[in-house]
XYZ file of C-alpha atoms in Angstrom:
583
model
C 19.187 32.705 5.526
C 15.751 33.459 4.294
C 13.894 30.739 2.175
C 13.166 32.041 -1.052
C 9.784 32.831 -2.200
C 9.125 30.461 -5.201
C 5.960 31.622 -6.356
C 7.331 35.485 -6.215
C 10.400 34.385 -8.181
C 8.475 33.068 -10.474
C 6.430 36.187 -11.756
C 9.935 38.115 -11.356
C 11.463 36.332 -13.754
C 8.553 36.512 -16.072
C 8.032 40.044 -15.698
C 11.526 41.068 -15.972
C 12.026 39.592 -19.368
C 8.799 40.493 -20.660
C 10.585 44.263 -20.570
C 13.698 42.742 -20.859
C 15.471 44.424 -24.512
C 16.505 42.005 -27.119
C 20.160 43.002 -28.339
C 22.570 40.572 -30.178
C 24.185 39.669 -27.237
C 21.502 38.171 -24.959
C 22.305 34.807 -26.140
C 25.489 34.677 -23.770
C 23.405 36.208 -20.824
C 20.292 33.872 -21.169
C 22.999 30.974 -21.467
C 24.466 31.742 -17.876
C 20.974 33.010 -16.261
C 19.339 29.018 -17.384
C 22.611 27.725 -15.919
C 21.859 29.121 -12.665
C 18.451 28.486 -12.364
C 18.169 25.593 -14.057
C 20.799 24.031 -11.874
C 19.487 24.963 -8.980
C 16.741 23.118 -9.771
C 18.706 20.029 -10.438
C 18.119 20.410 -14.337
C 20.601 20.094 -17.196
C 18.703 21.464 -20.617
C 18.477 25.037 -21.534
C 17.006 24.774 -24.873
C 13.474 25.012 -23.248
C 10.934 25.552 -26.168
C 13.207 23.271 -28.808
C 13.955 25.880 -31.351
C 17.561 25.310 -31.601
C 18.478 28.548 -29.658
C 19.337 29.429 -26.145
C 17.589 32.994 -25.635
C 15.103 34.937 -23.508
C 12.305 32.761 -24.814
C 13.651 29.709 -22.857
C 14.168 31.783 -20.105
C 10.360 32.730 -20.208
C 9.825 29.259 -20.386
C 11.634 27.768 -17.698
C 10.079 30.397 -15.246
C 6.428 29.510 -16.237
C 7.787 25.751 -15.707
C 8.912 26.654 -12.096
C 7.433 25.108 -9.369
C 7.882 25.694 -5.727
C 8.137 22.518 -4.066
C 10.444 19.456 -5.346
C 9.008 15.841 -5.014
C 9.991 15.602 -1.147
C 9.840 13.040 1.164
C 5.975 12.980 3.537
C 6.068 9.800 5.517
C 8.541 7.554 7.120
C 7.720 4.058 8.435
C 9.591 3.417 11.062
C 9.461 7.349 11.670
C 12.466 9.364 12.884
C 13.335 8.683 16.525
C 11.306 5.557 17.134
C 12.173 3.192 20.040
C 11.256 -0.346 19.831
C 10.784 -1.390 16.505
C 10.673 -5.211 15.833
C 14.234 -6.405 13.860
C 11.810 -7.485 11.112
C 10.191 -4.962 10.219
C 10.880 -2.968 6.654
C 11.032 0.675 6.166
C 8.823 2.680 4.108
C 9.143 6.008 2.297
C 6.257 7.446 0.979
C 7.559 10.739 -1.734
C 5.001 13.645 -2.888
C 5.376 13.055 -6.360
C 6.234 9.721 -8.657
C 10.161 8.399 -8.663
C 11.895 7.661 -11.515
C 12.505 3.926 -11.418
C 15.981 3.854 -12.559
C 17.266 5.646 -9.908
C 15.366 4.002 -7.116
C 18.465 1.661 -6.160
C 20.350 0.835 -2.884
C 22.813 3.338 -3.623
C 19.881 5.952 -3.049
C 18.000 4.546 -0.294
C 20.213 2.544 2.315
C 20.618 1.344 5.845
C 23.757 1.332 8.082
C 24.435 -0.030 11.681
C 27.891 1.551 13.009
C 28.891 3.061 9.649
C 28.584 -0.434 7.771
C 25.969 -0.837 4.693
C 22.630 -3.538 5.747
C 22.309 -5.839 3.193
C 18.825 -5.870 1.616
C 16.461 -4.649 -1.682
C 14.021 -1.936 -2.770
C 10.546 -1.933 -3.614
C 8.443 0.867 -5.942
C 5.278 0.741 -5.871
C 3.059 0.946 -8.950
C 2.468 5.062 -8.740
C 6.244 5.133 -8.341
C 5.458 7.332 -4.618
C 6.248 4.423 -1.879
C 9.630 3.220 -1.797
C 10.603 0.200 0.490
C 13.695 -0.870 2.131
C 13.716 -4.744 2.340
C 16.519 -6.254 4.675
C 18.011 -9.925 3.590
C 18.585 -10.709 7.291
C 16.809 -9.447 10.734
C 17.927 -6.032 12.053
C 20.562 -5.886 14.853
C 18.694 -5.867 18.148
C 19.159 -2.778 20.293
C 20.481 -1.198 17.696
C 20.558 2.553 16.156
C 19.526 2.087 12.334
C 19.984 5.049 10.003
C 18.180 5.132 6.439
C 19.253 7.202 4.199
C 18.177 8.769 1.539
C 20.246 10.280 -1.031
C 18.712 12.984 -3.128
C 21.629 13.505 -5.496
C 20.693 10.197 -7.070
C 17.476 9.829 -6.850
C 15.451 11.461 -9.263
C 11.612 12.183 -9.728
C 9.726 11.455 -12.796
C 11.202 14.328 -14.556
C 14.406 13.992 -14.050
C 14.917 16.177 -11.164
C 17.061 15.300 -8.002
C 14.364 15.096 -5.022
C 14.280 16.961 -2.160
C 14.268 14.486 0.551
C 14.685 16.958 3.539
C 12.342 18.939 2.076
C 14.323 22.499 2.349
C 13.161 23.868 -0.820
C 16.310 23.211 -2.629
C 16.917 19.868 -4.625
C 19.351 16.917 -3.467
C 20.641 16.562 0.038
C 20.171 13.486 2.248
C 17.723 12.547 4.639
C 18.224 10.641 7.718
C 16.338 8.878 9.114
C 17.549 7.350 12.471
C 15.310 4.399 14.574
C 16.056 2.231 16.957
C 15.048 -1.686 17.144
C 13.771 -3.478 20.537
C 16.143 -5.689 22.600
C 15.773 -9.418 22.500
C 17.905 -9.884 26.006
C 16.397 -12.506 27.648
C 16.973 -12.514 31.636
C 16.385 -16.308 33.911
C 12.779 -16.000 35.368
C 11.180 -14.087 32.461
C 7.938 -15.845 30.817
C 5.107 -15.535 29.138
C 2.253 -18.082 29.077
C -1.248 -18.971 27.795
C -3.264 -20.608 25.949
C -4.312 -21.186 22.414
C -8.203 -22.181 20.975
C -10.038 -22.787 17.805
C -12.118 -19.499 17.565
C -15.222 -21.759 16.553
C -16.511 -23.831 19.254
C -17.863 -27.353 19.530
C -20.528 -29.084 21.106
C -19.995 -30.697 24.812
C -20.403 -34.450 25.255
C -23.225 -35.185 26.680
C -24.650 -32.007 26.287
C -26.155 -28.830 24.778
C -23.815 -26.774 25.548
C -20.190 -25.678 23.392
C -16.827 -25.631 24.586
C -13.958 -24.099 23.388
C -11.633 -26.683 21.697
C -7.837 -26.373 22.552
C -5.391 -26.528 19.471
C -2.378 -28.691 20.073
C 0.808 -28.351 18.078
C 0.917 -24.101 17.693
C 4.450 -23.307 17.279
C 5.038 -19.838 18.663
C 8.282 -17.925 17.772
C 9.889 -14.675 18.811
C 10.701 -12.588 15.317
C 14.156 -12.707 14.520
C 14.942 -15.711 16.778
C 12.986 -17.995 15.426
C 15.164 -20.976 16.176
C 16.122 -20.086 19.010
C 13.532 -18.415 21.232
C 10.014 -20.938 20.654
C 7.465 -23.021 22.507
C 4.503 -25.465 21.486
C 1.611 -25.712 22.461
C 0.203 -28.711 24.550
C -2.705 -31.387 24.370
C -4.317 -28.169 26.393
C -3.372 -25.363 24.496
C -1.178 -24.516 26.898
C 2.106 -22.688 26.011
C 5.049 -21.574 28.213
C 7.412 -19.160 26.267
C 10.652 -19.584 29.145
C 13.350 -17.597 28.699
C 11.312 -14.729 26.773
C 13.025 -11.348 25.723
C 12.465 -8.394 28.364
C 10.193 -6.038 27.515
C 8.000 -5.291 24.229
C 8.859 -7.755 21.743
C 6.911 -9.886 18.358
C 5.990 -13.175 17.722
C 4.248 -14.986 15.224
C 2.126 -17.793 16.123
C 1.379 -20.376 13.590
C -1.649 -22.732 13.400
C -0.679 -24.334 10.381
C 1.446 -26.384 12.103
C -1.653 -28.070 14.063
C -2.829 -31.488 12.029
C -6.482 -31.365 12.988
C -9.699 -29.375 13.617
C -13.117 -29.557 14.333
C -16.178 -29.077 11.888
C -19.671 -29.212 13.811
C -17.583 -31.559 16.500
C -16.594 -33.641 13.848
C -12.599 -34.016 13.760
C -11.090 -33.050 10.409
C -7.425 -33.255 8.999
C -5.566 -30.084 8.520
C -3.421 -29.096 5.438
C -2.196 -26.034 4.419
C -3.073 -24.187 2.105
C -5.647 -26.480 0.244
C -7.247 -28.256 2.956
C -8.878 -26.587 6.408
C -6.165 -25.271 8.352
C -5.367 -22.578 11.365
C -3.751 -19.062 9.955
C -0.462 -17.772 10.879
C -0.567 -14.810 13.056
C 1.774 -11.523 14.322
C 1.774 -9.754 17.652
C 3.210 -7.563 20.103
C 3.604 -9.204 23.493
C 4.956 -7.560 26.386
C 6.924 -9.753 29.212
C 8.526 -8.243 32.310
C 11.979 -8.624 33.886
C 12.323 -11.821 36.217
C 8.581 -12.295 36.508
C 5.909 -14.028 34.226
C 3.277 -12.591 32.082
C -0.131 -13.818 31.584
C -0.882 -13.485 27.301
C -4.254 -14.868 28.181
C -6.465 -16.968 25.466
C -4.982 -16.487 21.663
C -8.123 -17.698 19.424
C -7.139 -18.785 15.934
C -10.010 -19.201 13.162
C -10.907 -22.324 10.934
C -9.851 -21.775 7.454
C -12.231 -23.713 5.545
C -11.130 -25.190 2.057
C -11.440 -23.122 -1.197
C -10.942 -20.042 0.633
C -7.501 -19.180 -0.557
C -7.665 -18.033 -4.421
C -4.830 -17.827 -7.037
C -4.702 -13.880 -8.074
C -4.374 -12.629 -11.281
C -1.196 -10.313 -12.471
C -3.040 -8.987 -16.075
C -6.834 -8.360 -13.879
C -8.298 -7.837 -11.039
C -9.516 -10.684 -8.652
C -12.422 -10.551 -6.979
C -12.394 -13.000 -3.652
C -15.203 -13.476 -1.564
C -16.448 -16.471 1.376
C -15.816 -20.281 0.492
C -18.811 -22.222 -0.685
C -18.686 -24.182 2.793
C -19.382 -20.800 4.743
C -21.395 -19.578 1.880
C -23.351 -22.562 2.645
C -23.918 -21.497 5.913
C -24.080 -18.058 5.906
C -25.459 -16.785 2.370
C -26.409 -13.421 3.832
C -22.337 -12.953 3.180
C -22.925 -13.882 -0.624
C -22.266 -10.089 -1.498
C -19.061 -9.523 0.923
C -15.725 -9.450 -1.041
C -12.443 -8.174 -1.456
C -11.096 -7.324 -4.607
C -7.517 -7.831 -5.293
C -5.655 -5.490 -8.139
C -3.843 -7.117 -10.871
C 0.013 -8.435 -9.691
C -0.270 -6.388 -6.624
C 0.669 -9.123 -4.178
C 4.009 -10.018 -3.522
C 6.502 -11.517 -0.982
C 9.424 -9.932 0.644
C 11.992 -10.871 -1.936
C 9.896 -9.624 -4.643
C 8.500 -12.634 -5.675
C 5.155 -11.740 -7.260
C 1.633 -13.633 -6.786
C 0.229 -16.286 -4.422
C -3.105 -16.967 -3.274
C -5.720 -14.873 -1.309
C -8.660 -15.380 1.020
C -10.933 -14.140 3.606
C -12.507 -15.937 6.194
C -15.003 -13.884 9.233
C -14.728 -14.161 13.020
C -16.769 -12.748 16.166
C -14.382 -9.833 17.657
C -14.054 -11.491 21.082
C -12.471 -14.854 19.091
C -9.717 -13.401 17.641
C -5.923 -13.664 18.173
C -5.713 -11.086 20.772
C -7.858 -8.552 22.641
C -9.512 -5.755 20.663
C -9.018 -2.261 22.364
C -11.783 -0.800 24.362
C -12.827 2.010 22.056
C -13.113 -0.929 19.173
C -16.518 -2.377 19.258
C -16.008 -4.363 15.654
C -19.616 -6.251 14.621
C -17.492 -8.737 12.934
C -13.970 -9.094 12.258
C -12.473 -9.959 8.609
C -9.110 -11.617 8.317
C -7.451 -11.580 5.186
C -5.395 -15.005 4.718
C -2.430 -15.768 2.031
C -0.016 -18.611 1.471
C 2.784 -16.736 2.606
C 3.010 -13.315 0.634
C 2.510 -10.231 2.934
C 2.558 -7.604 0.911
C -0.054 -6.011 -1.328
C 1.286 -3.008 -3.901
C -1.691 -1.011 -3.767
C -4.650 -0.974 -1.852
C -7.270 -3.710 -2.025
C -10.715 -2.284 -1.933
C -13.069 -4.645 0.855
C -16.864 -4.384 0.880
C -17.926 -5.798 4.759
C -21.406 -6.440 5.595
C -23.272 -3.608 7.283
C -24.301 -4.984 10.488
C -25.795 -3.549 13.829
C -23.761 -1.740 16.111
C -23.067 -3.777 19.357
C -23.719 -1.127 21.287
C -26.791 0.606 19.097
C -28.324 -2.573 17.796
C -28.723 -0.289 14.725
C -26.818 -0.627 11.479
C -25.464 2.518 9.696
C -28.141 4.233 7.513
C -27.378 4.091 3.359
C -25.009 6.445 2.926
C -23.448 6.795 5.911
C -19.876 6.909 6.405
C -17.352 4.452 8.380
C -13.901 3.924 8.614
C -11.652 0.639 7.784
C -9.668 -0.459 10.624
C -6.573 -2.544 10.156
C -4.443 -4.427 12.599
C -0.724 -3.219 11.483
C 2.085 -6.303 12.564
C 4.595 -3.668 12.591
C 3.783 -1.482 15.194
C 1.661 -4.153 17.291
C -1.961 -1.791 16.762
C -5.133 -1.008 15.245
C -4.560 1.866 12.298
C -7.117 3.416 10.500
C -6.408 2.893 6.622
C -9.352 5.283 5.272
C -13.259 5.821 5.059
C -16.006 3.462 3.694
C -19.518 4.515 3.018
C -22.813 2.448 3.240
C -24.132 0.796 -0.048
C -27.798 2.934 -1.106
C -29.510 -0.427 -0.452
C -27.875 -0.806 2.930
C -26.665 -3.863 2.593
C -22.934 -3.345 2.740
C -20.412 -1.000 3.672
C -17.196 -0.387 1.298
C -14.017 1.220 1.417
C -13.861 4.383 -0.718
C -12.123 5.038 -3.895
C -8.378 4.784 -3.137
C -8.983 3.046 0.213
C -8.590 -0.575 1.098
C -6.675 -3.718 2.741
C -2.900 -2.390 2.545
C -1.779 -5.822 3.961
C -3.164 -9.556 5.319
C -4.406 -9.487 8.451
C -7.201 -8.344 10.626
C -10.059 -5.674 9.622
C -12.824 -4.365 10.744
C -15.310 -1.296 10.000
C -16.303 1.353 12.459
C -16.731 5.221 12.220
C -14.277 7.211 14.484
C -10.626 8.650 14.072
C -7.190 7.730 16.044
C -6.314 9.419 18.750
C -3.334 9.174 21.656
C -5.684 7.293 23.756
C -5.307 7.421 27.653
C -6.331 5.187 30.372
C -8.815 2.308 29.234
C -11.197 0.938 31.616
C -9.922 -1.376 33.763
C -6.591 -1.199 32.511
C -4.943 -1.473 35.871
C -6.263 -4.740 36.586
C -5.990 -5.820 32.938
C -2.005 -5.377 33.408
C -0.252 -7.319 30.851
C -2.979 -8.095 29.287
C -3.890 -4.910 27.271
C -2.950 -5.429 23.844
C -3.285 -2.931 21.010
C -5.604 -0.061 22.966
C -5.069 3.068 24.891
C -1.353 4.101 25.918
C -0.434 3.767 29.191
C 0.663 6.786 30.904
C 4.001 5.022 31.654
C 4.748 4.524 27.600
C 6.349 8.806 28.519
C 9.080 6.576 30.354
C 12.785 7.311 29.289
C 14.828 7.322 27.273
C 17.906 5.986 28.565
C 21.165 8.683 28.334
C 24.711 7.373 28.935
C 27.458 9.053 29.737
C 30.970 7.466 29.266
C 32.697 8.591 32.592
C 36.103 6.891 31.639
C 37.946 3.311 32.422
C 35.472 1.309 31.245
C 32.708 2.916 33.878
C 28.891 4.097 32.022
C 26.430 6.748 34.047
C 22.216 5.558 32.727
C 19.717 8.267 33.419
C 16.436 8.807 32.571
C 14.161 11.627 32.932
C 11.694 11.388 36.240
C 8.733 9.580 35.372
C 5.487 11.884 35.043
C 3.754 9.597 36.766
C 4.094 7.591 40.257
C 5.650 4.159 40.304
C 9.303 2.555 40.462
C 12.685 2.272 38.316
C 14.934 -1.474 38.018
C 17.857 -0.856 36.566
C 19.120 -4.514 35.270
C 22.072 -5.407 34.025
C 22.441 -8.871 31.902
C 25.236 -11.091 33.216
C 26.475 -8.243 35.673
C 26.375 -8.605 39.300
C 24.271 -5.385 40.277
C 23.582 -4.027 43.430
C 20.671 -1.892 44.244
C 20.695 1.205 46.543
C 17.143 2.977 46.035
C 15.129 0.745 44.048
C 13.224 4.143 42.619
C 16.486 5.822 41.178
C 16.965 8.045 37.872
C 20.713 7.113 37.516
C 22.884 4.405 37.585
C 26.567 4.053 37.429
C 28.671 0.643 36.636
C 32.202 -0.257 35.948
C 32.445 -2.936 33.359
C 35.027 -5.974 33.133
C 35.201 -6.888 29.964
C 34.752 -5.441 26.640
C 32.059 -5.896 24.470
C 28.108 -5.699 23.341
C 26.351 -4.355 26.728
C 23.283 -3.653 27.291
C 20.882 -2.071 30.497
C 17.755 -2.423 30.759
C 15.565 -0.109 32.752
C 12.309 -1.438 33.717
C 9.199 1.499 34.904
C 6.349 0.276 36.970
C 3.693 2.629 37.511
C 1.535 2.354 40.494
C -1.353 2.248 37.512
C -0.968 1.002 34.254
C 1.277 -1.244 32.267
C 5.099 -2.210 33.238
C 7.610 -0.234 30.830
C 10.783 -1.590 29.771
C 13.247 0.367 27.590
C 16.530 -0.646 26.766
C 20.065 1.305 25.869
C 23.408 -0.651 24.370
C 27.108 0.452 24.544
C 30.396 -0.873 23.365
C 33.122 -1.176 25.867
C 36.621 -1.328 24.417
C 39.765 -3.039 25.835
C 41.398 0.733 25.596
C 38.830 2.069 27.450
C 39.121 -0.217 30.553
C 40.755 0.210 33.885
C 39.741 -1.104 37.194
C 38.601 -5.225 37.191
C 36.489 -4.832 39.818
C 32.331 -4.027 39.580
C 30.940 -1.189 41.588
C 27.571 0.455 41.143
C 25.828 3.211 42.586
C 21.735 4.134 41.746
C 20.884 7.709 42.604
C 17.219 8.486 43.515
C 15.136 10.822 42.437
């Protein structure tokens, strides 16, 4: 069926009545004509203009009130058919118009897993556009997670049903289908490194600085928190042993350490008053049976003072600590400023404390990407909140190019970088421009710090990326940057053959390299250690999952991951037999 022509329907209407003839009885017809229009627009008045009668004249006025598109839905975070997404992580819903609050409720934007409701809450934002979909616990691993949104109850601001699938007619549902990363954890799988202070001290003896190791970081996976965790030793050494399979989060956490150094002078930590080491996300990447090398994680000194209570009835402007101030006054002008009662915790809980504190790009947490050449690095620090409402407008200092040695000319334009813990990257949140005097370079109206974290300022634009320099010998240890030409790997299809037995496939790789099929807890026997498919009879019923692991003769190891349920109906035989096709 053809999609109506709103804007055509529009002046038809008009027109029509305009040489439409007035007789006694047009009361009845423009009754039934606003019924039909007006509900199909998701609208219950008819008495348009107020004047106590339902005639032609409301009908004139409803079709100059027309409009052709319905507050939709434009943006879904996690997006519609995304693999690996961390159990932690929230959804977002960004609408084309503003909600109406009252109907913004879990009955009209929900989760399931296998038919059954997720617990959790939702978020509007101040402009009443960005809905999000808090969960109470961490999302099923290897899991298939639908939101939904209902656009029978939820309403825009004037009342109208949305249109959330965006067909031009209001109401409907939306789906929105994504599915979370595996935390199966397989004997022999590790990752390793080592954590440092980002500021270094001076060497005994010497004029020389050394890098100072922190002891005490606790490290945990997301979602297994007390469960999957190392420390780090007298070294800075850490050992994460057994550690999920695959692309998976953690969150390291300095504040844990009980002392720092100052100018080689050893200082007691305490957060959030006192100095102390920030609390970190990222996306680490292990593979099956083997270890991983993280390499050096550098966390930076919070000094005190930095963190600032925030205002919920004005704006709070938050710049460098008088220590670093002390230091470095050519930052005197750098500041964020944060909009009233825009931060707030997951569970709603409004306010906290905010801070910034700068580090040199190759002392940060983890690796910038190659096309990121960052003059300084910004990290914006809280006591615990992670979430800020709106965006919080940042003005960096405007210094030279590292690979110029120039800095931007006044007026010039840039872009704000941001490191998002959801998706393990660096995103682009929107342009800056250069202050006239030079001086600075600030984020432009509308555009700022969407969440804590790590920023920087340099002109360019996204892209898909492709092979970095070096990546094949980086291996593992490419964080954040280009996209390896194995990431086109999968995804897995299963096919239920019958009696408890499961055919895996994926797709041939488009590039050279080798397929592992692994099986958790299954004995598994290999035929051609570069097949597409694999078949397996199963013993018991159950949560299974198979892992297939891609490693391309150039570039970084792949591991994607598929689940199935195995009922006692469905099995027959007892006894294991597997079979791996090649290619």
């Amino acid at each position: 069926m053809t999609r109506p022509n709103f804007a055509l329907s529009k002046i038809w209407i008009a027109l029509t009545l305009l040489a439409w003839p007035i007789s006694s009885s047009f009361s009845g017809d423009a009754e039934g004509l606003l019924r039909i229009f007006a509900g199909f627009k998701g609208q219950q008045g008819l008495d348009y203009n107020t004047d106590g009668n339902i005639d032609h004249l409301d009908i004139f006025a409803f079709s100059l009130d027309w409009k052709s598109d319905f507050t939709f839905l434009t943006e879904a975070s996690p997006k519609n058919g995304e693999a690996g997404v961390a159990i932690t992580r929230e959804t977002i819903l960004r609408f084309s118009g503003p909600l109406n609050e009252n109907t913004v409720t879990t009955q009209s934007v929900f989760a399931t897993f296998a038919g059954a409701r997720i617990p959790g809450h939702v978020h509007l934002s101040p402009d009443k556009q960005t809905v999000t979909l808090f969960y109470n616990d961490p999302l099923p691993p290897s899991a298939r997670i639908r939101v939904t949104v209902d656009g029978n109850r939820l309403k825009d601001a004037t009342g109208s049903p949305v249109d959330p699938d965006h067909n031009g007619k209001a109401g409907g549902r939306k789906n929105i289908d994504f599915d979370t990363l595996s935390l199966t954890t397989l004997p022999g799988t590790s990752v390793f490194g080592r954590v440092f202070a980002s500021e270094q001290a001076p060497a005994k003896g010497g004029v020389q600085s050394v890098d100072v190791p922190l002891e005490g970081v606790r490290i945990t996976v997301d979602g297994a928190e007390n469960t999957l965790f190392t420390l780090t030793d007298s070294l800075g050494n850490f050992r994460l042993e057994p550690a999920p399979v695959g692309r998976f989060f953690v969150h390291i956490d300095g504040r844990t350490v009980t002392s720092g150094q100052v100018g080689g002078v050893t200082v007691e930590t305490s957060f959030p008053d006192g100095y102390y080491y920030p609390f970190v996300g990222k996306a680490w990447e292990s593979h099956a049976g083997r270890e991983a090398d993280i390499g050096n994680i550098y966390l930076p000194l919070v000094t005190p003072g930095s963190l600032v209570p925030v205002s919920e009835s004005e704006d709070t402007v938050i710049g460098f600590s008088q220590e670093v101030l002390a230091q470095f006054p050519e930052l005197s002008d750098v500041k964020i400023t944060v909009p009233a009662d825009s931060l707030y915790s997951d569970d709603g809980t409004r306010g906290g404390m905010v801070g910034i504190a700068s580090v040199p790009p190759d002392r940060i947490p983890g690796k910038l990407p190659e096309d990121l050449k960052f003059p300084l690095v910004i990290t914006v620090q809280t006591n615990g909140p992670t979430n800020f409402d709106v965006p919080v407008p940042v003005c960096f200092p405007n210094m030279p190019d590292p690979e110029t040695h120039q800095p931007l000319p006044p007026g010039a334009k840039s872009a704000l970088w941001s490191f998002n813990h959801d998706t393990g990257d660096f995103k682009i949140q929107g342009s800056m421009t250069v202050s006239e005097d030079g001086q600075l370079i600030c984020t432009d109206p509308g555009v700022g710090v969407t969440a804590p974290g790590w920023h920087g300022a340099q002109p360019g634009s996204e892209g898909d990326g492709g092979d970095a320099d070096g990546q094949c010998e980086e291996g593992s240890k490419v964080e954040g940057g280009a996209i390896p030409k194995a990431s086109s790997f999968g995804p897995i299809s299963v096919m239920a053959v019958g009696r408890g037995r499961y055919r895996f496939s994926v797709p041939p790789p488009s590039e050279p390299g080798s397929i592992q099929w692994l099986f958790p807890n299954l004995p598994v026997r290999i035929v051609n250690d570069t097949g597409i498919m694999a078949e397996v009879a199963y013993c018991a019923a159950g949560h299974k999952e198979v892992l297939a692991t891609f490693t391309p003769d150039c570039g970084e190891v792949v591991t994607i991951t598929e689940s199935v349920e195995v009922t006692e109906q469905e099995l027959g035989d007892r006894e294991i037999n597997l079979t791996v096709t090649g290619s």
